[in-house]
């Protein structure tokens, strides 16, 4: 990458999404579908069920 390309490239934004709700069938599918619709990329996923 040239210096001019490097200077104009913006760093990737990173966000943490925390969802706290009752467990149900299809929940992960629905959540990831919303993120995909908005062109988010999921780099890591952790699930915890009480």
PDB file of N, CA and C in Angstrom:
ATOM      1  N   UNK A   1       0.851  -1.169   0.000  1.00  0.00           N
ATOM      2  CA  UNK A   1       0.000   0.000   0.000  1.00  0.00           C
ATOM      3  C   UNK A   1       0.898   1.234   0.000  1.00  0.00           C
ATOM      4  N   UNK A   2       0.562   2.208  -0.848  1.00  0.00           N
ATOM      5  CA  UNK A   2       1.361   3.429  -0.906  1.00  0.00           C
ATOM      6  C   UNK A   2       1.054   4.315   0.299  1.00  0.00           C
ATOM      7  N   UNK A   3       1.933   5.318   0.515  1.00  0.00           N
ATOM      8  CA  UNK A   3       1.713   6.235   1.637  1.00  0.00           C
ATOM      9  C   UNK A   3       0.386   6.970   1.511  1.00  0.00           C
ATOM     10  N   UNK A   4       0.022   7.376   0.279  1.00  0.00           N
ATOM     11  CA  UNK A   4      -1.231   8.116   0.104  1.00  0.00           C
ATOM     12  C   UNK A   4      -2.437   7.231   0.398  1.00  0.00           C
ATOM     13  N   UNK A   5      -2.362   5.957   0.032  1.00  0.00           N
ATOM     14  CA  UNK A   5      -3.460   5.044   0.340  1.00  0.00           C
ATOM     15  C   UNK A   5      -3.560   4.828   1.846  1.00  0.00           C
ATOM     16  N   UNK A   6      -2.417   4.685   2.494  1.00  0.00           N
ATOM     17  CA  UNK A   6      -2.391   4.440   3.932  1.00  0.00           C
ATOM     18  C   UNK A   6      -2.975   5.626   4.702  1.00  0.00           C
ATOM     19  N   UNK A   7      -2.638   6.841   4.285  1.00  0.00           N
ATOM     20  CA  UNK A   7      -3.123   8.028   4.982  1.00  0.00           C
ATOM     21  C   UNK A   7      -4.626   8.206   4.825  1.00  0.00           C
ATOM     22  N   UNK A   8      -5.183   7.826   3.666  1.00  0.00           N
ATOM     23  CA  UNK A   8      -6.607   8.048   3.431  1.00  0.00           C
ATOM     24  C   UNK A   8      -7.479   6.917   3.976  1.00  0.00           C
ATOM     25  N   UNK A   9      -6.873   5.796   4.268  1.00  0.00           N
ATOM     26  CA  UNK A   9      -7.658   4.663   4.776  1.00  0.00           C
ATOM     27  C   UNK A   9      -8.035   4.911   6.234  1.00  0.00           C
ATOM     28  N   UNK A  10      -9.316   4.750   6.543  1.00  0.00           N
ATOM     29  CA  UNK A  10      -9.738   4.937   7.929  1.00  0.00           C
ATOM     30  C   UNK A  10      -9.622   3.615   8.678  1.00  0.00           C
ATOM     31  N   UNK A  11      -9.266   3.671   9.944  1.00  0.00           N
ATOM     32  CA  UNK A  11      -9.159   2.425  10.717  1.00  0.00           C
ATOM     33  C   UNK A  11     -10.538   1.788  10.901  1.00  0.00           C
ATOM     34  N   UNK A  12     -10.559   0.487  10.992  1.00  0.00           N
ATOM     35  CA  UNK A  12     -11.824  -0.229  11.197  1.00  0.00           C
ATOM     36  C   UNK A  12     -12.382   0.102  12.575  1.00  0.00           C
ATOM     37  N   UNK A  13     -13.663   0.348  12.619  1.00  0.00           N
ATOM     38  CA  UNK A  13     -14.322   0.597  13.899  1.00  0.00           C
ATOM     39  C   UNK A  13     -14.643  -0.730  14.561  1.00  0.00           C
ATOM     40  N   UNK A  14     -14.509  -0.790  15.850  1.00  0.00           N
ATOM     41  CA  UNK A  14     -14.854  -1.995  16.606  1.00  0.00           C
ATOM     42  C   UNK A  14     -15.881  -1.631  17.652  1.00  0.00           C
ATOM     43  N   UNK A  15     -16.900  -2.436  17.728  1.00  0.00           N
ATOM     44  CA  UNK A  15     -17.972  -2.224  18.695  1.00  0.00           C
ATOM     45  C   UNK A  15     -18.234  -3.530  19.428  1.00  0.00           C
ATOM     46  N   UNK A  16     -18.749  -3.429  20.634  1.00  0.00           N
ATOM     47  CA  UNK A  16     -19.172  -4.594  21.402  1.00  0.00           C
ATOM     48  C   UNK A  16     -20.683  -4.514  21.533  1.00  0.00           C
ATOM     49  N   UNK A  17     -21.358  -5.592  21.169  1.00  0.00           N
ATOM     50  CA  UNK A  17     -22.813  -5.655  21.277  1.00  0.00           C
ATOM     51  C   UNK A  17     -23.149  -6.671  22.361  1.00  0.00           C
ATOM     52  N   UNK A  18     -23.885  -6.246  23.363  1.00  0.00           N
ATOM     53  CA  UNK A  18     -24.311  -7.125  24.445  1.00  0.00           C
ATOM     54  C   UNK A  18     -25.827  -7.240  24.380  1.00  0.00           C
ATOM     55  N   UNK A  19     -26.306  -8.460  24.261  1.00  0.00           N
ATOM     56  CA  UNK A  19     -27.745  -8.709  24.222  1.00  0.00           C
ATOM     57  C   UNK A  19     -28.093  -9.539  25.445  1.00  0.00           C
ATOM     58  N   UNK A  20     -29.015  -9.064  26.243  1.00  0.00           N
ATOM     59  CA  UNK A  20     -29.451  -9.766  27.445  1.00  0.00           C
ATOM     60  C   UNK A  20     -30.950  -9.998  27.317  1.00  0.00           C
ATOM     61  N   UNK A  21     -31.332 -11.248  27.082  1.00  0.00           N
ATOM     62  CA  UNK A  21     -32.747 -11.563  26.883  1.00  0.00           C
ATOM     63  C   UNK A  21     -32.973 -13.044  27.180  1.00  0.00           C
ATOM     64  N   UNK A  22     -34.222 -13.439  27.333  1.00  0.00           N
ATOM     65  CA  UNK A  22     -34.519 -14.857  27.563  1.00  0.00           C
ATOM     66  C   UNK A  22     -34.089 -15.705  26.363  1.00  0.00           C
ATOM     67  N   UNK A  23     -33.635 -16.917  26.637  1.00  0.00           N
ATOM     68  CA  UNK A  23     -33.224 -17.832  25.581  1.00  0.00           C
ATOM     69  C   UNK A  23     -34.449 -18.317  24.807  1.00  0.00           C
ATOM     70  N   UNK A  24     -34.295 -18.433  23.481  1.00  0.00           N
ATOM     71  CA  UNK A  24     -35.361 -18.994  22.661  1.00  0.00           C
ATOM     72  C   UNK A  24     -34.768 -19.507  21.355  1.00  0.00           C
ATOM     73  N   UNK A  25     -35.482 -20.393  20.707  1.00  0.00           N
ATOM     74  CA  UNK A  25     -35.037 -20.974  19.442  1.00  0.00           C
ATOM     75  C   UNK A  25     -34.930 -19.877  18.384  1.00  0.00           C
ATOM     76  N   UNK A  26     -33.818 -19.847  17.660  1.00  0.00           N
ATOM     77  CA  UNK A  26     -33.632 -18.908  16.558  1.00  0.00           C
ATOM     78  C   UNK A  26     -33.110 -17.542  16.953  1.00  0.00           C
ATOM     79  N   UNK A  27     -32.809 -17.356  18.223  1.00  0.00           N
ATOM     80  CA  UNK A  27     -32.377 -16.049  18.709  1.00  0.00           C
ATOM     81  C   UNK A  27     -31.080 -15.591  18.037  1.00  0.00           C
ATOM     82  N   UNK A  28     -30.076 -16.447  18.000  1.00  0.00           N
ATOM     83  CA  UNK A  28     -28.793 -16.078  17.385  1.00  0.00           C
ATOM     84  C   UNK A  28     -28.988 -15.778  15.903  1.00  0.00           C
ATOM     85  N   UNK A  29     -29.819 -16.563  15.239  1.00  0.00           N
ATOM     86  CA  UNK A  29     -30.110 -16.341  13.817  1.00  0.00           C
ATOM     87  C   UNK A  29     -30.700 -14.947  13.599  1.00  0.00           C
ATOM     88  N   UNK A  30     -31.630 -14.563  14.438  1.00  0.00           N
ATOM     89  CA  UNK A  30     -32.274 -13.250  14.298  1.00  0.00           C
ATOM     90  C   UNK A  30     -31.295 -12.109  14.580  1.00  0.00           C
ATOM     91  N   UNK A  31     -30.498 -12.261  15.627  1.00  0.00           N
ATOM     92  CA  UNK A  31     -29.543 -11.203  15.985  1.00  0.00           C
ATOM     93  C   UNK A  31     -28.493 -11.043  14.893  1.00  0.00           C
ATOM     94  N   UNK A  32     -27.915 -12.150  14.443  1.00  0.00           N
ATOM     95  CA  UNK A  32     -26.890 -12.053  13.404  1.00  0.00           C
ATOM     96  C   UNK A  32     -27.484 -11.576  12.084  1.00  0.00           C
ATOM     97  N   UNK A  33     -28.747 -11.883  11.837  1.00  0.00           N
ATOM     98  CA  UNK A  33     -29.411 -11.387  10.629  1.00  0.00           C
ATOM     99  C   UNK A  33     -29.501  -9.869  10.621  1.00  0.00           C
ATOM    100  N   UNK A  34     -29.842  -9.283  11.758  1.00  0.00           N
ATOM    101  CA  UNK A  34     -29.906  -7.817  11.864  1.00  0.00           C
ATOM    102  C   UNK A  34     -28.522  -7.216  11.622  1.00  0.00           C
ATOM    103  N   UNK A  35     -27.502  -7.806  12.232  1.00  0.00           N
ATOM    104  CA  UNK A  35     -26.140  -7.297  12.040  1.00  0.00           C
ATOM    105  C   UNK A  35     -25.711  -7.421  10.584  1.00  0.00           C
ATOM    106  N   UNK A  36     -26.018  -8.539   9.947  1.00  0.00           N
ATOM    107  CA  UNK A  36     -25.670  -8.742   8.539  1.00  0.00           C
ATOM    108  C   UNK A  36     -26.404  -7.745   7.645  1.00  0.00           C
ATOM    109  N   UNK A  37     -27.663  -7.476   7.939  1.00  0.00           N
ATOM    110  CA  UNK A  37     -28.433  -6.503   7.154  1.00  0.00           C
ATOM    111  C   UNK A  37     -27.772  -5.127   7.168  1.00  0.00           C
ATOM    112  N   UNK A  38     -27.072  -4.813   8.262  1.00  0.00           N
ATOM    113  CA  UNK A  38     -26.396  -3.520   8.383  1.00  0.00           C
ATOM    114  C   UNK A  38     -24.914  -3.620   8.018  1.00  0.00           C
ATOM    115  N   UNK A  39     -24.528  -4.754   7.435  1.00  0.00           N
ATOM    116  CA  UNK A  39     -23.175  -5.001   6.921  1.00  0.00           C
ATOM    117  C   UNK A  39     -22.101  -4.985   8.013  1.00  0.00           C
ATOM    118  N   UNK A  40     -22.467  -5.449   9.201  1.00  0.00           N
ATOM    119  CA  UNK A  40     -21.489  -5.619  10.272  1.00  0.00           C
ATOM    120  C   UNK A  40     -20.800  -6.964  10.098  1.00  0.00           C
ATOM    121  N   UNK A  41     -19.558  -7.046  10.520  1.00  0.00           N
ATOM    122  CA  UNK A  41     -18.794  -8.278  10.487  1.00  0.00           C
ATOM    123  C   UNK A  41     -18.592  -8.748  11.927  1.00  0.00           C
ATOM    124  N   UNK A  42     -18.972  -9.980  12.210  1.00  0.00           N
ATOM    125  CA  UNK A  42     -18.814 -10.530  13.558  1.00  0.00           C
ATOM    126  C   UNK A  42     -17.450 -11.202  13.635  1.00  0.00           C
ATOM    127  N   UNK A  43     -16.586 -10.696  14.497  1.00  0.00           N
ATOM    128  CA  UNK A  43     -15.249 -11.259  14.658  1.00  0.00           C
ATOM    129  C   UNK A  43     -15.180 -12.270  15.787  1.00  0.00           C
ATOM    130  N   UNK A  44     -16.080 -12.163  16.748  1.00  0.00           N
ATOM    131  CA  UNK A  44     -16.073 -13.069  17.889  1.00  0.00           C
ATOM    132  C   UNK A  44     -17.487 -13.155  18.440  1.00  0.00           C
ATOM    133  N   UNK A  45     -17.829 -14.312  18.970  1.00  0.00           N
ATOM    134  CA  UNK A  45     -19.158 -14.513  19.531  1.00  0.00           C
ATOM    135  C   UNK A  45     -19.034 -15.363  20.785  1.00  0.00           C
ATOM    136  N   UNK A  46     -19.702 -14.943  21.845  1.00  0.00           N
ATOM    137  CA  UNK A  46     -19.763 -15.735  23.070  1.00  0.00           C
ATOM    138  C   UNK A  46     -21.214 -15.815  23.495  1.00  0.00           C
ATOM    139  N   UNK A  47     -21.639 -16.991  23.875  1.00  0.00           N
ATOM    140  CA  UNK A  47     -23.022 -17.186  24.308  1.00  0.00           C
ATOM    141  C   UNK A  47     -23.028 -17.786  25.704  1.00  0.00           C
ATOM    142  N   UNK A  48     -23.897 -17.269  26.553  1.00  0.00           N
ATOM    143  CA  UNK A  48     -24.048 -17.771  27.911  1.00  0.00           C
ATOM    144  C   UNK A  48     -25.530 -17.924  28.194  1.00  0.00           C
ATOM    145  N   UNK A  49     -25.926 -19.084  28.657  1.00  0.00           N
ATOM    146  CA  UNK A  49     -27.332 -19.342  28.964  1.00  0.00           C
ATOM    147  C   UNK A  49     -27.434 -19.719  30.436  1.00  0.00           C
ATOM    148  N   UNK A  50     -28.311 -19.047  31.160  1.00  0.00           N
ATOM    149  CA  UNK A  50     -28.537 -19.369  32.577  1.00  0.00           C
ATOM    150  C   UNK A  50     -29.593 -20.432  32.705  1.00  0.00           C
TER     151      UNK A  50
END
